[in-house]
PDB file of C-alpha atoms in Angstrom:
ATOM      1  CA  ARG A 401     110.595  89.919  97.690  1.00  0.00           C
ATOM      2  CA  LEU A 402     111.091  92.037 101.205  1.00  0.00           C
ATOM      3  CA  SER A 403     109.890  89.229 103.199  1.00  0.00           C
ATOM      4  CA  ALA A 404     112.292  86.509 101.490  1.00  0.00           C
ATOM      5  CA  PHE A 405     115.423  89.470 101.981  1.00  0.00           C
ATOM      6  CA  TYR A 406     114.720  90.706 105.805  1.00  0.00           C
ATOM      7  CA  LEU A 407     112.730  88.272 107.221  1.00  0.00           C
ATOM      8  CA  GLN A 408     114.467  85.273 108.269  1.00  0.00           C
ATOM      9  CA  ASP A 409     111.912  83.483 110.175  1.00  0.00           C
ATOM     10  CA  GLY A 410     109.923  81.420 108.318  1.00  0.00           C
ATOM     11  CA  LEU A 411     106.563  82.264 110.247  1.00  0.00           C
ATOM     12  CA  THR A 412     106.802  85.620 110.001  1.00  0.00           C
ATOM     13  CA  ARG A 413     107.961  86.106 106.086  1.00  0.00           C
ATOM     14  CA  ILE A 414     104.190  84.497 106.234  1.00  0.00           C
ATOM     15  CA  LYS A 415     101.948  86.511 107.987  1.00  0.00           C
ATOM     16  CA  PHE A 416     103.629  89.181 106.781  1.00  0.00           C
ATOM     17  CA  VAL A 417     103.044  88.399 103.071  1.00  0.00           C
ATOM     18  CA  GLU A 418      99.432  87.253 104.450  1.00  0.00           C
ATOM     19  CA  GLU A 419      98.942  90.298 105.882  1.00  0.00           C
ATOM     20  CA  ILE A 420     100.067  92.075 102.385  1.00  0.00           C
ATOM     21  CA  LYS A 421      97.952  90.114 100.768  1.00  0.00           C
ATOM     22  CA  GLN A 422      94.469  90.591 102.400  1.00  0.00           C
ATOM     23  CA  VAL A 423      95.485  94.151 101.854  1.00  0.00           C
ATOM     24  CA  VAL A 424      95.722  93.347  98.068  1.00  0.00           C
ATOM     25  CA  ASP A 425      92.595  91.180  97.885  1.00  0.00           C
ATOM     26  CA  LYS A 426      90.469  93.887  99.714  1.00  0.00           C
ATOM     27  CA  GLU A 427      91.426  96.758  97.236  1.00  0.00           C
ATOM     28  CA  PHE A 428      91.103  94.628  94.479  1.00  0.00           C
ATOM     29  CA  GLU A 429      87.480  93.569  95.820  1.00  0.00           C
ATOM     30  CA  THR A 430      86.620  97.021  96.819  1.00  0.00           C
ATOM     31  CA  ALA A 431      87.271  97.693  93.180  1.00  0.00           C
ATOM     32  CA  ARG A 432      85.120  95.031  91.617  1.00  0.00           C
ATOM     33  CA  ARG A 433      82.298  96.331  93.305  1.00  0.00           C
ATOM     34  CA  ALA A 434      82.562  99.504  92.770  1.00  0.00           C
ATOM     35  CA  LYS A 435      80.376 101.692  90.589  1.00  0.00           C
ATOM     36  CA  THR A 436      82.056 104.398  89.689  1.00  0.00           C
ATOM     37  CA  ASP A 437      84.991 105.156  88.538  1.00  0.00           C
ATOM     38  CA  GLU A 438      86.409 107.369  90.609  1.00  0.00           C
ATOM     39  CA  GLU A 439      85.758 104.238  93.938  1.00  0.00           C
ATOM     40  CA  CYS A 440      88.146 102.370  91.394  1.00  0.00           C
ATOM     41  CA  ILE A 441      90.736 104.843  91.181  1.00  0.00           C
ATOM     42  CA  VAL A 442      90.504 105.201  95.397  1.00  0.00           C
ATOM     43  CA  CYS A 443      90.994 101.411  95.142  1.00  0.00           C
ATOM     44  CA  ILE A 444      93.666 102.021  92.694  1.00  0.00           C
ATOM     45  CA  LYS A 445      95.503 104.955  94.203  1.00  0.00           C
ATOM     46  CA  ASN A 446      95.458 102.953  98.034  1.00  0.00           C
ATOM     47  CA  LEU A 447      97.289  99.776  96.083  1.00  0.00           C
ATOM     48  CA  ARG A 448     100.159 102.274  94.809  1.00  0.00           C
ATOM     49  CA  ALA A 449     100.448 103.998  98.668  1.00  0.00           C
ATOM     50  CA  GLU A 450     100.958 100.338  99.307  1.00  0.00           C
ATOM     51  CA  THR A 451     103.917 100.229  97.070  1.00  0.00           C
ATOM     52  CA  ASP A 452     105.094 103.130  98.019  1.00  0.00           C
ATOM     53  CA  ASN A 453     105.035 102.952 101.626  1.00  0.00           C
ATOM     54  CA  LEU A 454     106.970  99.082 100.848  1.00  0.00           C
ATOM     55  CA  LEU A 455     109.474 100.455  98.672  1.00  0.00           C
ATOM     56  CA  GLU A 456     110.342 103.019 101.616  1.00  0.00           C
ATOM     57  CA  GLN A 457     110.250 101.002 104.501  1.00  0.00           C
ATOM     58  CA  GLU A 458     112.879  98.945 102.223  1.00  0.00           C
ATOM     59  CA  ARG A 459     114.731 101.721 101.859  1.00  0.00           C
ATOM     60  CA  LEU A 460     114.680 102.317 104.602  1.00  0.00           C
ATOM     61  CA  LEU A 461     116.465  98.672 105.490  1.00  0.00           C
ATOM     62  CA  LYS A 462     119.029  99.081 103.306  1.00  0.00           C
ATOM     63  CA  THR A 463     120.234 102.345 104.584  1.00  0.00           C
ATOM     64  CA  LYS A 464     119.982 101.023 107.781  1.00  0.00           C
ATOM     65  CA  SER A 465     117.754 104.040 109.029  1.00  0.00           C
ATOM     66  CA  ALA A 466     115.602 101.728 110.312  1.00  0.00           C
ATOM     67  CA  GLN A 467     115.863  98.303 112.049  1.00  0.00           C
ATOM     68  CA  LEU A 468     114.026  94.691 112.733  1.00  0.00           C
ATOM     69  CA  TYR A 469     112.707  94.162 116.160  1.00  0.00           C
ATOM     70  CA  ALA A 470     111.076  90.951 117.407  1.00  0.00           C
ATOM     71  CA  LYS A 471     108.289  91.478 120.225  1.00  0.00           C
ATOM     72  CA  VAL A 472     108.577  88.018 122.375  1.00  0.00           C
TER      73      VAL A 472
END
């Protein structure tokens, strides 16, 4: 949702979505290999933290407290 609204460049949008997908896939893989409930809970907390970070970034972009910059 964030990438579609804020990232106009298609390649940048794809890279952003892929990066988020990699984070999620890594946490799910770690959760699958977890041997204890505590290890699994850590993965869930990591995913929640990532979600919170993305929501905070969205808030900053909406309020114009942050801006998008491109490096060439």
